[in-house]
Coordinates of N, CA, C and O in Angstrom, one line a residue:
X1 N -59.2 -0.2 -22.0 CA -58.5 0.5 -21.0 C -58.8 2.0 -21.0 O -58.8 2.7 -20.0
X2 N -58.9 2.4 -22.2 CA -58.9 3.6 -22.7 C -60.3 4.1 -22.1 O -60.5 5.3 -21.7
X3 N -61.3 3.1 -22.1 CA -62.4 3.5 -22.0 C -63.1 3.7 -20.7 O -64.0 4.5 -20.3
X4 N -62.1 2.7 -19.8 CA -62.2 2.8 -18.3 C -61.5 4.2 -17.7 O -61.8 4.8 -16.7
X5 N -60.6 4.4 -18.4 CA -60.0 5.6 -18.0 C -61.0 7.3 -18.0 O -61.0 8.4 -17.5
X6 N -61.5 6.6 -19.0 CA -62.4 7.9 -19.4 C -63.7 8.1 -18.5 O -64.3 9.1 -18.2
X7 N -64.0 6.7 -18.2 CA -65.1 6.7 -17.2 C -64.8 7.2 -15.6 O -65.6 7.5 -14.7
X8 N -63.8 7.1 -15.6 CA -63.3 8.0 -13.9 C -63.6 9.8 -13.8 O -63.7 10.6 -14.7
X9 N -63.7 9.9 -12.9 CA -63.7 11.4 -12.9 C -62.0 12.1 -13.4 O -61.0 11.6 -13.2
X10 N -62.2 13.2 -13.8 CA -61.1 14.1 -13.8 C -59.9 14.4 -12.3 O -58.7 14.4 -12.4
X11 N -60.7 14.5 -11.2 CA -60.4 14.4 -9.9 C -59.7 13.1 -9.6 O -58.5 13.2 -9.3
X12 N -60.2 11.7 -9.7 CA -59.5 10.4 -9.8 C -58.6 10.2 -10.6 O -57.7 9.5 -10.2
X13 N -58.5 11.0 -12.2 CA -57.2 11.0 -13.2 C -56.3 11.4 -12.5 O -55.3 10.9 -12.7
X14 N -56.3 12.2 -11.7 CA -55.3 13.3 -10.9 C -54.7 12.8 -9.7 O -53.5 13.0 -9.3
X15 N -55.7 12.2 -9.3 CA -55.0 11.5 -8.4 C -54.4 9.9 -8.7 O -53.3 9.6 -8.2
X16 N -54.7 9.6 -9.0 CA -54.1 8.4 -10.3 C -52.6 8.6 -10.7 O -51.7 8.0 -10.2
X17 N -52.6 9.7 -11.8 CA -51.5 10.4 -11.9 C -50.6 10.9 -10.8 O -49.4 11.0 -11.1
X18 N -51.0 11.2 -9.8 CA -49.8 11.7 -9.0 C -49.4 10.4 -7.9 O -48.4 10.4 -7.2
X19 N -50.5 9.2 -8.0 CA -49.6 8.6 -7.6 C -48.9 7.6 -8.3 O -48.2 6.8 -7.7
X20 N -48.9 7.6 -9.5 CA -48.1 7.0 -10.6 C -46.7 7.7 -10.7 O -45.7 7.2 -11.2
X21 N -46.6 9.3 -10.1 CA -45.6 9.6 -10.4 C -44.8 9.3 -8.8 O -43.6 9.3 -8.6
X22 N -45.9 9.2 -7.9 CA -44.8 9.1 -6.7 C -44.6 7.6 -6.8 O -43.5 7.2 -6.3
X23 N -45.3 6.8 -7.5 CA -44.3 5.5 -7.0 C -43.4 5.4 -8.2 O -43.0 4.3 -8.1
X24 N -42.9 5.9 -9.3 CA -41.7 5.9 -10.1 C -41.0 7.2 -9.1 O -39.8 7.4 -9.3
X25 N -41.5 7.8 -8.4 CA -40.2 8.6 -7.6 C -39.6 7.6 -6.7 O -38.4 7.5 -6.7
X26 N -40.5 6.9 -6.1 CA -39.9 5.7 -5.0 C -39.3 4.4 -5.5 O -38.8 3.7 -4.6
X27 N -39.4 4.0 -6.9 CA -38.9 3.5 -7.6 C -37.3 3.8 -7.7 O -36.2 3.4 -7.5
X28 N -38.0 4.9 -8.2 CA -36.4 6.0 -8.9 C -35.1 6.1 -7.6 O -33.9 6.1 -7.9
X29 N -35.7 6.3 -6.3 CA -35.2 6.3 -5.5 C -34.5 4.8 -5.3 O -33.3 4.6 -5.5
X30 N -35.2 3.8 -4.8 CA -34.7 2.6 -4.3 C -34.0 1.3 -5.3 O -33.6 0.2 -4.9
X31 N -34.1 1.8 -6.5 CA -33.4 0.7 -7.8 C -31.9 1.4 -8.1 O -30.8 0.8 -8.2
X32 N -32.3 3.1 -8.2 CA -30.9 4.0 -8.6 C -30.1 4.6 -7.5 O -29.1 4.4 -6.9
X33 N -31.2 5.6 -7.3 CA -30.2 6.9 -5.8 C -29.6 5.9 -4.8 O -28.4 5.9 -4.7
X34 N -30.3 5.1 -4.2 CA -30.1 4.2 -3.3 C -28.4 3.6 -3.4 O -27.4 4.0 -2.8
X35 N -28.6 2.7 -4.2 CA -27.9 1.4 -4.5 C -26.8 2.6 -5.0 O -26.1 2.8 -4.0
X36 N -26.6 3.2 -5.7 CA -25.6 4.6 -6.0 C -25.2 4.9 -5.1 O -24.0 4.7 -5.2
X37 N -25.5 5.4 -4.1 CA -25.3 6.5 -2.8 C -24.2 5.1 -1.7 O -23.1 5.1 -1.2
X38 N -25.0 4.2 -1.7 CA -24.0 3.1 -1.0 C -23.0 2.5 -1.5 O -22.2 1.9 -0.8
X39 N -22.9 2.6 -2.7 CA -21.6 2.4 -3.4 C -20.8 3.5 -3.3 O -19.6 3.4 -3.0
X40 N -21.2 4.7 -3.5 CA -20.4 5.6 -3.2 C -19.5 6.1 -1.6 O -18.5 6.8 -1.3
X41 N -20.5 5.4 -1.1 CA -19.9 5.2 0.4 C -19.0 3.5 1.0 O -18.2 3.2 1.9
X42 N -19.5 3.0 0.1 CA -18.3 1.8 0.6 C -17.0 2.4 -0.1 O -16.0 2.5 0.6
X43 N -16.9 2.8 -1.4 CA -15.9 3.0 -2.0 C -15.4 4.1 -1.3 O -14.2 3.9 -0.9
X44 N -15.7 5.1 -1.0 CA -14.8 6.1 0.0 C -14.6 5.8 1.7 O -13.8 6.4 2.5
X45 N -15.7 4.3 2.2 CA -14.9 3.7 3.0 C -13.4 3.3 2.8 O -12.4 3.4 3.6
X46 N -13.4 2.8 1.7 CA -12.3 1.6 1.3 C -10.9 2.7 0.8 O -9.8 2.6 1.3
X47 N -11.3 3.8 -0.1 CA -10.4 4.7 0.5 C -9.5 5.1 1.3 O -8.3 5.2 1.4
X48 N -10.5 5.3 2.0 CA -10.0 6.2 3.7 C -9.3 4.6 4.2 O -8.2 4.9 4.8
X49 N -9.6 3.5 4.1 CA -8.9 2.7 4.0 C -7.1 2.4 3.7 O -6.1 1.9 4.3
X50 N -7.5 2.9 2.1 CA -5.8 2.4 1.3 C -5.0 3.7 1.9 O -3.8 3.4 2.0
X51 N -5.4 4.8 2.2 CA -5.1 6.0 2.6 C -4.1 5.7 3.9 O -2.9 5.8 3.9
X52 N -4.8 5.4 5.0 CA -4.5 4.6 6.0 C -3.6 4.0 6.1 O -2.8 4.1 7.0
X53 N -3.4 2.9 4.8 CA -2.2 2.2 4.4 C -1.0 2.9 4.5 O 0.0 2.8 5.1
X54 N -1.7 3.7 3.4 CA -0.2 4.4 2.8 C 0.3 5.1 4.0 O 1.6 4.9 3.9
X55 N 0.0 5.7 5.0 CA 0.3 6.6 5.9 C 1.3 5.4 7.0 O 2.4 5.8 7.4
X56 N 0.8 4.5 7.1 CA 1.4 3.3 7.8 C 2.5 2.6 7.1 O 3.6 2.3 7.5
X57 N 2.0 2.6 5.7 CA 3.4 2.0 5.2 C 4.6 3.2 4.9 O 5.8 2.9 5.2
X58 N 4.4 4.6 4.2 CA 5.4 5.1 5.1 C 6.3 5.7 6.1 O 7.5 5.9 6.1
X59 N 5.3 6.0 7.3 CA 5.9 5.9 8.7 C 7.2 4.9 8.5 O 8.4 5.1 8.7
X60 N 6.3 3.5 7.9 CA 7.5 2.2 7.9 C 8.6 2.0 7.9 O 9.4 1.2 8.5
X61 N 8.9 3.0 6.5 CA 9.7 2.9 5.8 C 11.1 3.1 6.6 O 10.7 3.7 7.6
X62 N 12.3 3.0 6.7 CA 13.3 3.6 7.1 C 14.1 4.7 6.8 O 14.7 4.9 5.8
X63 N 14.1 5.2 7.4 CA 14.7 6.7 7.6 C 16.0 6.5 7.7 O 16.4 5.4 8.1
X64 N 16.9 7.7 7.2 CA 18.2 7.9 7.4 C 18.3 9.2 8.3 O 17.9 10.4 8.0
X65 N 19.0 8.8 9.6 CA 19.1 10.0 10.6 C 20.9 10.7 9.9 O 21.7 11.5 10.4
X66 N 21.0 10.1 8.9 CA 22.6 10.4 8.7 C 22.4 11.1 7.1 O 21.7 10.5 6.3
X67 N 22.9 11.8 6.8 CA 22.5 12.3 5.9 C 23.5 11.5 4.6 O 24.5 10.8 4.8
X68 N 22.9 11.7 3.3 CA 23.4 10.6 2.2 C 24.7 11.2 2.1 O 25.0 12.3 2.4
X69 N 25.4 10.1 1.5 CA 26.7 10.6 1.0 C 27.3 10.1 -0.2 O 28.5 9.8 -0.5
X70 N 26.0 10.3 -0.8 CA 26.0 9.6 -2.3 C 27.3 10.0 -3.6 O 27.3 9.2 -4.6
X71 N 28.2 11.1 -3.5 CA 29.4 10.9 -3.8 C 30.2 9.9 -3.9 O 30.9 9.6 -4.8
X72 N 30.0 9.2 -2.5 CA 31.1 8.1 -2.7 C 30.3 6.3 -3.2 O 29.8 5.7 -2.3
X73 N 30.4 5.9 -4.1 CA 30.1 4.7 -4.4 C 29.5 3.7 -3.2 O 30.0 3.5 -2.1
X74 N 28.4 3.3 -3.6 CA 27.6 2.3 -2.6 C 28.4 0.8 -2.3 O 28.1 0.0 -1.5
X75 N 29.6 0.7 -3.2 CA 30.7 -0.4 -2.6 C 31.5 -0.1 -1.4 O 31.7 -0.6 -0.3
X76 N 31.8 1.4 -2.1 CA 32.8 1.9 -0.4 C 32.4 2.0 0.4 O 32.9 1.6 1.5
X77 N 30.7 2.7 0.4 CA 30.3 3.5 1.6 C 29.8 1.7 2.3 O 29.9 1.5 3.5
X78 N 29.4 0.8 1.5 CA 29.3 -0.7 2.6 C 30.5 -0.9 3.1 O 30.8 -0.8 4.3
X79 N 31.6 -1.3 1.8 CA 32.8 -1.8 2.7 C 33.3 -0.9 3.9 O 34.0 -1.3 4.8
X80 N 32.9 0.6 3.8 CA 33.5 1.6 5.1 C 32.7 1.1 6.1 O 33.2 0.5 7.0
X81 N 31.9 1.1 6.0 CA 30.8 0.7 7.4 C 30.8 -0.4 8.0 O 30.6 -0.5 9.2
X82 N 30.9 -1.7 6.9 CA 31.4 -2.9 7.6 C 32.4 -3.0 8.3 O 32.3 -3.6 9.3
X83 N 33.6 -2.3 7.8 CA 34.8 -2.6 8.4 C 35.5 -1.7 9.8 O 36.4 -2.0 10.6
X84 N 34.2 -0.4 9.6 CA 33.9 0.5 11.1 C 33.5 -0.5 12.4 O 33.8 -0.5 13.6
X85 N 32.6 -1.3 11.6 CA 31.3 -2.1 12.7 C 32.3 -3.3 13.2 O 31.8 -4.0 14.1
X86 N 33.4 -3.5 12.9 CA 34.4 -4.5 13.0 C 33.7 -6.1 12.4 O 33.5 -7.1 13.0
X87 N 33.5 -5.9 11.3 CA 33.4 -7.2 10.5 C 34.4 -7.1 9.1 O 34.9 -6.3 8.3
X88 N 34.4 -8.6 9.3 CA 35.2 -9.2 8.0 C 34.6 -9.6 6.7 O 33.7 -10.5 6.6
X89 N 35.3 -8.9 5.7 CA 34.8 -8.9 4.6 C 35.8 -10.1 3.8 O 37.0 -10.2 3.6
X90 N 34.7 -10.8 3.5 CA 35.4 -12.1 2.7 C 35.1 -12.3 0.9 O 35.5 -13.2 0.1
X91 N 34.6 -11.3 0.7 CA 34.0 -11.4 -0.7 C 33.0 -10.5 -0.8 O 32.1 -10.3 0.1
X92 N 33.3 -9.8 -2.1 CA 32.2 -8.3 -2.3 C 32.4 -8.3 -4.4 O 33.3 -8.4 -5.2
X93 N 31.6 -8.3 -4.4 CA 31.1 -8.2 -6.1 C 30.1 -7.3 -6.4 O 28.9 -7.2 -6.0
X94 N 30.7 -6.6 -7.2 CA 29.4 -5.1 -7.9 C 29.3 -5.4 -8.9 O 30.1 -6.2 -9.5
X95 N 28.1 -4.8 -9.4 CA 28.1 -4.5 -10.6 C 27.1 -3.3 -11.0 O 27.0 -2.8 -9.8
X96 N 26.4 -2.5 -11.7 CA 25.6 -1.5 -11.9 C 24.6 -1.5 -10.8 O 24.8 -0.7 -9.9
X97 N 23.8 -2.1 -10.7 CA 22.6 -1.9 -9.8 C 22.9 -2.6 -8.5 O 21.9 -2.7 -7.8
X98 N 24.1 -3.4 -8.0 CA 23.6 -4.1 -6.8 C 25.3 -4.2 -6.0 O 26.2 -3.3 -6.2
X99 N 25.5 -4.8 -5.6 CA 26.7 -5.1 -4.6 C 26.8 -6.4 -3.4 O 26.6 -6.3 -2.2
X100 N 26.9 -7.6 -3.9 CA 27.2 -8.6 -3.3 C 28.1 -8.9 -2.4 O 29.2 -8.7 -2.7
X101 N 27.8 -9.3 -1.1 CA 28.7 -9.5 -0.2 C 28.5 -10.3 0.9 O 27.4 -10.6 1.4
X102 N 30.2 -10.9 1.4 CA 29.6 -12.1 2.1 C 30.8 -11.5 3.5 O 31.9 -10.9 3.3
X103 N 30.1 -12.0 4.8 CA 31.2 -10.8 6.0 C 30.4 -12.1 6.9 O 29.5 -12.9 6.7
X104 N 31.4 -12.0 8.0 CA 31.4 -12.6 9.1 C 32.0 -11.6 9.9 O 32.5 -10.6 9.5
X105 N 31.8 -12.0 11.0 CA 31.5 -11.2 12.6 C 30.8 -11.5 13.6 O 30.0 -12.3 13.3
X106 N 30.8 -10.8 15.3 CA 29.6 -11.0 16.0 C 28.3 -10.8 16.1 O 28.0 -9.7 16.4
X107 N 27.5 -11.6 15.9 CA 25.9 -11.7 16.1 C 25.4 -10.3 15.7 O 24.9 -9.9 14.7
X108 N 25.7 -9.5 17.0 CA 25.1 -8.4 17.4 C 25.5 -7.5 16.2 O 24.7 -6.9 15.5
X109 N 27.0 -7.3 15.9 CA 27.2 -6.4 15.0 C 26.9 -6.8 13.9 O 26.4 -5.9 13.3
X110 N 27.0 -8.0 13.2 CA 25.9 -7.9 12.0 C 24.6 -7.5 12.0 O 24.3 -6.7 11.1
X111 N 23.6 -7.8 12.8 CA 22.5 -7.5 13.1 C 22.9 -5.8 12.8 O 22.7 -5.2 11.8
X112 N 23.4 -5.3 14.0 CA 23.6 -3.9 14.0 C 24.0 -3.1 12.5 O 23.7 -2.0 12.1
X113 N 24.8 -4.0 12.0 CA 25.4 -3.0 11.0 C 24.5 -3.1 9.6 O 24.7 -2.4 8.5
X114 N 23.3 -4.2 9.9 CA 22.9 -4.3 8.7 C 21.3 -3.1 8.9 O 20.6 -2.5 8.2
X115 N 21.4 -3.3 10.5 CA 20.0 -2.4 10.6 C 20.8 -1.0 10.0 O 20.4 -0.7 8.9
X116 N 21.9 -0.1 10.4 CA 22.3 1.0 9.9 C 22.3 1.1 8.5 O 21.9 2.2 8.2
X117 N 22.7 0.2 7.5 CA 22.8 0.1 6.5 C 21.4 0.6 5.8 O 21.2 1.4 4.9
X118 N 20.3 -0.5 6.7 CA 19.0 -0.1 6.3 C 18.8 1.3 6.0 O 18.7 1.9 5.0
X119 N 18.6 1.9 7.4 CA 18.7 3.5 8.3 C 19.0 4.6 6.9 O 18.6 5.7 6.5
X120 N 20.3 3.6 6.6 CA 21.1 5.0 5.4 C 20.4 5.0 4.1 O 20.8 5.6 3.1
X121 N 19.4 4.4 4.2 CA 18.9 4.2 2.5 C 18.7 3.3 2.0 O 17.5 2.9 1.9
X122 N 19.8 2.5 1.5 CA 20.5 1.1 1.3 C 19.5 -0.1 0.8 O 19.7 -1.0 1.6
X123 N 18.6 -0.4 -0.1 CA 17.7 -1.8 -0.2 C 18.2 -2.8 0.1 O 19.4 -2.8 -0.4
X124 N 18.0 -3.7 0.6 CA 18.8 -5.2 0.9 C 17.4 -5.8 -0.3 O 16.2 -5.7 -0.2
X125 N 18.2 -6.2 -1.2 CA 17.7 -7.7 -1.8 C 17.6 -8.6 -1.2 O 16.6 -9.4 -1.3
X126 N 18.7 -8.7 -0.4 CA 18.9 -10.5 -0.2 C 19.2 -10.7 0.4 O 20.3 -10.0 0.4
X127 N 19.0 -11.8 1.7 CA 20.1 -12.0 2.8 C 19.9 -12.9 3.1 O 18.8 -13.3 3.4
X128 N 21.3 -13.7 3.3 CA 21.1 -15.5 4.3 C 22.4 -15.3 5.4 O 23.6 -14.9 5.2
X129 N 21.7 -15.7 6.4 CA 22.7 -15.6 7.5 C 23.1 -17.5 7.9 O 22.4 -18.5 7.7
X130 N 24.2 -17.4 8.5 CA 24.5 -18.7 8.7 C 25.4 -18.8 9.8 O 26.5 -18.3 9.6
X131 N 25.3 -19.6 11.1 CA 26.2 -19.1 12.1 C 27.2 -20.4 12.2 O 26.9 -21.6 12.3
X132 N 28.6 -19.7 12.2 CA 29.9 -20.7 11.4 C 30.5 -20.7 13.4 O 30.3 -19.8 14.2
X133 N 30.9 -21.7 13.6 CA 31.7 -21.7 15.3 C 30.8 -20.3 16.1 O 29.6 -20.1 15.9
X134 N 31.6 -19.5 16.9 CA 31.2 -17.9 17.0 C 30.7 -16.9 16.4 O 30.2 -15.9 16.9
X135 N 30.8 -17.3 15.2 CA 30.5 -16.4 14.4 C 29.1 -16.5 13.7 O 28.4 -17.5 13.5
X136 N 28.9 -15.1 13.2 CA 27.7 -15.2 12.2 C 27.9 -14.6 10.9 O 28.3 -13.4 10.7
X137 N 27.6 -15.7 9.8 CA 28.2 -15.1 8.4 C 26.7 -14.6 7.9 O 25.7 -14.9 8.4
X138 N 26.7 -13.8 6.8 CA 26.1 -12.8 6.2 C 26.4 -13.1 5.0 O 27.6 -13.3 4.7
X139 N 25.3 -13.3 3.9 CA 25.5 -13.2 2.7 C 24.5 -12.2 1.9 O 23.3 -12.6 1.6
X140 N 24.9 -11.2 1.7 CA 23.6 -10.2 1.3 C 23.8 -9.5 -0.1 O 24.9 -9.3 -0.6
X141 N 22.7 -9.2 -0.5 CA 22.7 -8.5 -2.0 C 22.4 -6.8 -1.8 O 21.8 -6.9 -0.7
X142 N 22.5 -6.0 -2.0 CA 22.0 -4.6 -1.4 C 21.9 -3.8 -2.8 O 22.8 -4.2 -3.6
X143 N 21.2 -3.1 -3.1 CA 20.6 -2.5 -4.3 C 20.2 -1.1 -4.3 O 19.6 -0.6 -5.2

């Protein structure tokens, strides 16, 4: 090999050489830069993506147009609001993190009082509704 190499002109080594190095440039380019450069662009698709999300899922979130009134206990401030919204409170249990409660009333004003509830802050854990004669009972966990 060595010997064939020698037998070329100096002019042919050169050009030999330069295109040994352009095809490890086009190499270099289409195994690395390439395949690199497109991952770097799906992944800042997928970004702009979760980005997206986030902007949508807080919009989401519920707002309080009422400002907190976190002084007074998250038992009272339910039981005050239920009993504003004209529902009946049949059973309510606290304890550190949550507040159990079971209320009957009309349709609308449960719905209503539980969307405000939301509005003010308020997590609902849990909720099963059950409609008793006229009425609609409520059983909810809020946290």
């Amino acid at each position: 090999m060595k010997q064939a190499w020698q037998r070329i002109s100096v002019r042919e080594q050169r050009l030999l050489q330069a295109l040994g190095v352009f095809l490890l440039l086009v190499v270099g380019f289409s195994l690395i830069w390439q395949p690199a450069h497109q991952r770097l662009e799906t992944v800042e698709r997928q970004y702009q993506h979760q980005m997206g999300l986030v902007a949508q899922l807080q919009r989401a979130q519920p707002r309080s147009d009422l400002p907190d009134d976190s002084s007074q206990p998250l038992s009272l401030r339910i039981s005050d609001s239920a009993t504003a919204a004209g529902l009946d409170i049949h059973q309510m249990e606290t304890d550190i993190e949550s507040v159990r409660l079971t209320l009957s009333g009309n349709a609308n004003a449960v719905m209503q009082w539980l969307d405000g509830v939301e509005r003010e802050g308020v997590a609902l854990q849990s909720l099963t509704l059950e409609k008793r004669d006229a009425l609609l009972e409520a059983r909810v966990v809020f946290r």
